[in-house]
Tab-separated table of C-alpha atoms and ligand atoms in Angstrom:
chain	number	residue	atom	x	y	z
E	251	UNK	CA	0.000	0.000	0.000
E	252	UNK	CA	1.085	3.573	-0.632
E	253	UNK	CA	0.154	6.120	2.008
E	254	UNK	CA	-0.575	9.515	0.464
E	255	UNK	CA	-1.146	11.406	3.700
E	256	UNK	CA	1.291	11.266	6.628
E	257	UNK	CA	2.843	13.549	9.221
E	258	UNK	CA	6.261	11.936	9.529
E	259	UNK	CA	8.606	14.917	9.863
E	260	UNK	CA	9.446	15.837	13.466
E	261	UNK	CA	8.851	19.281	14.962
E	262	UNK	CA	7.179	20.888	11.983
E	263	UNK	CA	3.543	20.322	12.925
E	264	UNK	CA	1.541	18.123	15.307
E	265	UNK	CA	3.387	15.016	14.070
E	266	UNK	CA	6.360	13.282	15.765
E	267	UNK	CA	8.255	15.039	18.577
E	268	UNK	CA	11.695	13.821	17.487
E	269	UNK	CA	13.545	11.524	15.065
E	270	UNK	CA	12.987	8.500	17.251
E	271	UNK	CA	9.214	9.034	17.133
E	272	UNK	CA	9.337	9.660	13.391
E	273	UNK	CA	11.200	6.410	12.724
E	274	UNK	CA	8.888	4.473	15.071
E	275	UNK	CA	5.935	5.776	13.049
E	276	UNK	CA	7.534	4.611	9.805
E	277	UNK	CA	8.265	1.202	11.311
E	278	UNK	CA	4.614	0.946	12.329
E	279	UNK	CA	3.576	1.719	8.749
E	280	UNK	CA	5.985	-0.830	7.279
E	281	UNK	CA	4.715	-3.512	9.646
E	282	UNK	CA	1.187	-2.708	8.543
E	283	UNK	CA	2.061	-3.272	4.876
E	284	UNK	CA	2.870	0.281	3.747
E	285	UNK	CA	5.670	0.300	1.163
E	286	UNK	CA	5.700	4.001	0.328
E	287	UNK	CA	4.567	7.223	1.990
E	288	UNK	CA	4.132	10.858	1.043
E	289	UNK	CA	5.165	13.309	3.761
E	290	UNK	CA	2.346	15.870	4.033
E	291	UNK	CA	3.059	18.191	6.952
E	292	UNK	CA	0.451	20.852	7.705
E	293	UNK	CA	0.805	24.259	6.081
E	294	UNK	CA	-1.618	26.318	8.140
E	295	UNK	CA	-0.935	29.934	7.247
E	296	UNK	CA	1.952	30.837	4.963
E	297	UNK	CA	4.134	28.614	2.823
E	298	UNK	CA	7.157	30.925	2.738
E	299	UNK	CA	10.691	30.041	1.656
E	300	UNK	CA	11.750	29.567	5.300
E	301	UNK	CA	9.202	26.860	5.873
E	302	UNK	CA	9.904	25.325	2.485
E	303	UNK	CA	13.599	25.070	3.356
E	304	UNK	CA	12.859	23.563	6.765
E	305	UNK	CA	10.582	20.897	5.275
E	306	UNK	CA	13.093	19.940	2.593
E	307	UNK	CA	15.929	19.764	5.146
E	308	UNK	CA	13.929	17.562	7.534
E	309	UNK	CA	12.749	15.344	4.703
E	310	UNK	CA	16.295	14.765	3.501
E	311	UNK	CA	17.382	14.026	7.078
E	312	UNK	CA	14.580	11.492	7.418
E	313	UNK	CA	15.635	9.790	4.205
E	314	UNK	CA	19.169	9.485	5.596
E	315	UNK	CA	17.874	7.863	8.799
E	316	UNK	CA	15.686	5.501	6.775
E	317	UNK	CA	18.704	4.452	4.776
E	318	UNK	CA	20.884	4.130	7.898
E	319	UNK	CA	18.334	1.858	9.565
E	320	UNK	CA	17.628	-0.103	6.393
E	321	UNK	CA	13.899	0.636	6.485
E	322	UNK	CA	12.093	-0.679	3.465
E	323	UNK	CA	9.919	2.273	2.533
E	324	UNK	CA	9.946	4.827	-0.284
E	325	UNK	CA	9.314	8.458	0.631
E	326	UNK	CA	8.048	11.444	-1.333
E	327	UNK	CA	7.585	15.040	-0.248
E	328	UNK	CA	4.468	17.215	-0.435
E	329	UNK	CA	2.291	19.128	2.064
E	330	UNK	CA	-1.232	19.271	3.415
E	331	UNK	CA	-2.179	22.872	2.699
E	332	UNK	CA	-5.002	24.591	4.561
E	333	UNK	CA	-7.451	26.114	2.095
E	334	UNK	CA	-6.988	29.568	3.659
E	335	UNK	CA	-3.180	29.411	3.701
E	336	UNK	CA	-1.067	31.508	1.358
E	337	UNK	CA	0.963	29.368	-1.005
E	338	UNK	CA	2.596	29.364	-4.403
E	339	UNK	CA	2.068	26.187	-6.397
E	340	UNK	CA	5.644	26.539	-7.686
E	341	UNK	CA	7.026	25.850	-4.204
E	342	UNK	CA	8.931	22.567	-4.152
E	343	UNK	CA	6.834	21.328	-1.236
E	344	UNK	CA	3.372	22.477	-2.369
E	345	UNK	CA	2.700	19.631	-4.771
E	346	UNK	CA	3.722	15.961	-4.650
E	347	UNK	CA	7.423	15.838	-5.627
E	348	UNK	CA	7.144	19.514	-6.573
E	349	UNK	CA	5.953	18.477	-10.022
E	350	UNK	CA	2.768	20.610	-10.010
E	351	UNK	CA	0.492	17.665	-10.748
E	352	UNK	CA	-1.227	16.905	-7.414
E	353	UNK	CA	-1.752	19.154	-4.376
E	354	UNK	CA	-3.289	18.054	-1.074
E	355	UNK	CA	-5.601	20.560	0.524
E	356	UNK	CA	-7.634	20.524	3.739
E	357	UNK	CA	-10.707	22.377	4.955
E	358	UNK	CA	-11.131	23.519	8.575
E	359	UNK	CA	-12.774	20.836	10.742
E	360	UNK	CA	-16.242	22.325	10.822
E	361	UNK	CA	-16.821	24.560	7.847
E	362	UNK	CA	-16.119	25.180	4.214
E	363	UNK	CA	-14.871	28.780	3.865
E	364	UNK	CA	-16.501	30.826	1.100
E	365	UNK	CA	-13.378	31.088	-1.019
E	366	UNK	CA	-12.413	27.400	-0.719
E	367	UNK	CA	-14.236	26.527	-3.932
E	368	UNK	CA	-12.410	29.305	-5.750
E	369	UNK	CA	-9.012	28.051	-4.513
E	370	UNK	CA	-9.796	24.503	-5.621
E	371	UNK	CA	-11.048	25.445	-9.060
E	372	UNK	CA	-8.161	27.805	-9.672
E	373	UNK	CA	-5.878	24.815	-9.130
E	374	UNK	CA	-7.878	22.764	-11.627
E	375	UNK	CA	-7.657	25.603	-14.168
E	376	UNK	CA	-3.878	25.708	-13.612
E	377	UNK	CA	-3.702	21.996	-14.466
E	378	UNK	CA	-3.049	20.894	-10.863
E	379	UNK	CA	-5.330	18.197	-9.464
E	380	UNK	CA	-6.454	19.012	-5.914
E	381	UNK	CA	-6.743	16.128	-3.461
E	382	UNK	CA	-9.092	17.018	-0.626
E	383	UNK	CA	-7.913	15.467	2.654
E	384	UNK	CA	-10.522	13.551	4.691
E	385	UNK	CA	-13.730	15.360	3.608
E	386	UNK	CA	-15.738	12.837	5.660
E	387	UNK	CA	-14.392	14.473	8.851
E	388	UNK	CA	-15.649	17.966	7.999
E	389	UNK	CA	-18.750	19.079	9.954
E	390	UNK	CA	-20.414	20.881	7.033
E	391	UNK	CA	-19.895	17.900	4.753
E	392	UNK	CA	-21.245	15.556	7.423
E	393	UNK	CA	-24.471	17.574	7.389
E	394	UNK	CA	-24.532	17.849	3.570
E	395	UNK	CA	-22.600	14.955	2.014
E	396	UNK	CA	-23.746	16.072	-1.458
E	397	UNK	CA	-21.147	18.865	-1.254
E	398	UNK	CA	-18.586	16.151	-2.057
E	399	UNK	CA	-20.419	15.174	-5.239
E	400	UNK	CA	-20.270	18.681	-6.696
E	401	UNK	CA	-16.548	18.983	-5.886
E	402	UNK	CA	-15.773	15.607	-7.495
E	403	UNK	CA	-17.719	16.637	-10.590
E	404	UNK	CA	-15.468	19.676	-10.873
E	405	UNK	CA	-12.270	17.638	-10.719
E	406	UNK	CA	-11.393	17.487	-7.009
E	407	UNK	CA	-10.172	14.054	-5.859
E	408	UNK	CA	-11.148	12.752	-2.438
E	409	UNK	CA	-8.883	11.096	0.148
E	410	UNK	CA	-10.604	9.204	2.954
E	411	UNK	CA	-8.815	8.485	6.229
E	412	UNK	CA	-8.239	4.816	7.053
E	413	UNK	CA	-9.486	5.495	10.597
E	414	UNK	CA	-12.803	6.768	9.237
E	415	UNK	CA	-13.456	3.369	7.640
E	416	UNK	CA	-12.669	1.447	10.796
E	417	UNK	CA	-14.986	3.557	12.956
E	418	UNK	CA	-12.271	5.504	14.776
E	419	UNK	CA	-14.207	8.754	14.337
E	420	UNK	CA	-17.653	7.277	14.980
E	421	UNK	CA	-20.343	5.471	13.063
E	422	UNK	CA	-21.598	8.541	11.202
E	423	UNK	CA	-18.161	9.315	9.742
E	424	UNK	CA	-17.705	5.654	8.842
E	425	UNK	CA	-21.058	5.597	7.029
E	426	UNK	CA	-20.182	8.707	4.996
E	427	UNK	CA	-16.819	7.171	4.054
E	428	UNK	CA	-18.519	3.948	2.909
E	429	UNK	CA	-21.177	5.911	0.981
E	430	UNK	CA	-18.437	7.853	-0.780
E	431	UNK	CA	-16.783	4.648	-1.975
E	432	UNK	CA	-20.095	3.109	-2.993
E	433	UNK	CA	-20.997	6.177	-5.078
E	434	UNK	CA	-17.583	6.543	-6.718
E	435	UNK	CA	-16.792	9.729	-4.804
E	436	UNK	CA	-13.568	8.448	-3.200
E	437	UNK	CA	-10.192	8.117	-4.891
E	438	UNK	CA	-7.697	7.296	-2.139
E	439	UNK	CA	-7.474	5.962	1.394
E	440	UNK	CA	-4.526	7.136	3.513
E	441	UNK	CA	-3.482	6.880	7.167
E	442	UNK	CA	-3.082	10.581	8.074
E	443	UNK	CA	-0.646	9.105	10.603
E	444	UNK	CA	0.710	11.498	13.244
E	445	UNK	CA	1.878	9.317	16.130
E	446	UNK	CA	2.208	5.610	16.898
E	447	UNK	CA	-0.265	5.735	19.745
E	448	UNK	CA	-2.965	8.253	18.960
E	449	UNK	CA	-2.979	8.670	15.182
E	450	UNK	CA	-1.224	5.560	13.864
E	451	UNK	CA	0.248	5.030	10.422
E	452	UNK	CA	-2.031	2.133	9.640
E	453	UNK	CA	-4.134	1.218	6.644
E	454	UNK	CA	-4.383	-2.582	6.848
E	455	UNK	CA	-7.645	-2.772	8.813
E	456	UNK	CA	-9.309	-0.257	6.487
E	457	UNK	CA	-8.027	-2.246	3.496
E	458	UNK	CA	-9.786	-5.296	4.874
E	459	UNK	CA	-13.019	-3.310	5.432
E	460	UNK	CA	-13.005	-2.114	1.814
E	461	UNK	CA	-12.193	-5.609	0.526
E	462	UNK	CA	-15.063	-7.077	2.531
E	463	UNK	CA	-17.580	-4.398	1.528
E	464	UNK	CA	-16.583	-3.702	-2.079
E	465	UNK	CA	-14.149	-6.433	-3.162
E	466	UNK	CA	-10.383	-6.640	-3.730
E	467	UNK	CA	-10.400	-4.659	-6.989
E	468	UNK	CA	-11.786	-1.554	-5.275
E	469	UNK	CA	-9.375	-1.929	-2.326
E	470	UNK	CA	-6.463	-2.215	-4.719
E	471	UNK	CA	-7.567	0.940	-6.554
E	472	UNK	CA	-7.936	3.078	-3.402
E	473	UNK	CA	-4.900	1.876	-1.438
E	474	UNK	CA	-2.398	1.028	-4.146
E	475	UNK	CA	-3.117	1.856	-7.781
E	476	UNK	CA	-4.359	5.433	-7.483
E	477	UNK	CA	-1.766	6.541	-4.889
E	478	UNK	CA	0.943	4.988	-7.050
E	479	UNK	CA	-0.148	7.122	-9.992
E	480	UNK	CA	0.016	10.236	-7.807
E	481	UNK	CA	3.608	9.644	-6.729
E	482	UNK	CA	4.562	8.952	-10.332
E	483	UNK	CA	2.806	12.128	-11.482
E	484	UNK	CA	0.474	10.158	-13.748
E	485	UNK	CA	-3.170	11.039	-14.305
E	486	UNK	CA	-5.885	9.045	-12.612
E	487	UNK	CA	-8.894	7.378	-14.136
E	488	UNK	CA	-11.872	9.081	-12.562
E	489	UNK	CA	-15.117	7.112	-12.667
E	490	UNK	CA	-18.317	9.117	-13.070
E	491	UNK	CA	-19.555	9.821	-9.508
E	492	UNK	CA	-23.140	9.097	-8.503
E	493	UNK	CA	-25.103	11.303	-6.100
E	494	UNK	CA	-25.815	9.739	-2.725
E	495	UNK	CA	-29.594	9.301	-2.804
E	496	UNK	CA	-30.395	7.322	0.249
E	497	UNK	CA	-28.672	6.349	3.418
E	498	UNK	CA	-26.820	3.096	3.415
E	499	UNK	CA	-28.810	0.392	5.194
E	500	UNK	CA	-27.218	-0.476	8.504
E	501	UNK	CA	-25.790	-3.979	8.406
E	502	UNK	CA	-26.009	-6.189	11.460
E	503	UNK	CA	-22.591	-6.724	12.884
E	504	UNK	CA	-21.283	-10.150	13.818
E	505	UNK	CA	-22.083	-9.522	17.471
E	506	UNK	CA	-25.610	-8.293	16.785
E	507	UNK	CA	-26.264	-11.400	14.700
E	508	UNK	CA	-24.989	-13.645	17.465
E	509	UNK	CA	-27.198	-11.928	19.991
E	510	UNK	CA	-30.297	-12.541	17.890
E	511	UNK	CA	-29.772	-16.302	17.738
K	886	LIG	FE1	-3.224	15.414	7.940
């Protein structure tokens, strides 16, 4: 699996505290079956040259440690840019590998600012594909999941968090994530890993959920094929999304079934 969304650089955001933590997080990912990861530290206000330099320096340091310890994982550099932050798409850390093909963007937790749509569509016009990080966790989207449909129709790709699919953020978030996959409104699953304990770099359990619910082909597309195309800078096949018309029927879990017999 290739993990498109990780916070693996120490002391640049709310990710690892030090190199030891950063390497422990990578080891956790490797153990879980992750073979490659994109470093996407938060850019919350201003992507200036100072911050750009710091991210590149830390990323190169991390690669040296990975090599020193013989860790079997490929790394690429990008960022997770807040939709209200100031940034230049020519920055080497704004897009994946600095190649101006894919840019990861996030909304605030509870709203969609008025100019967010403008920012996203300006990227599309510039030939850069925006990847929206974990839309299923946004409060406004949770109340109106059809907002995702209109963004996908306009060329925004959607990245779901692995933890959303395993119920880490509650049943409602999990249901939205599953609905998105069912209606072809999801393009990637990623860990959004921050720390071994609280926000792990894990995708294996979510991979199994998607395989069980939608089959191995879909799991392969979301966890492997599509992310691989992003890191290679290749375009992605985007299936026509369907609007979410009705709520997904709640399935009885294994335990509920047992209790009824
Ligand atoms: Fe993140």
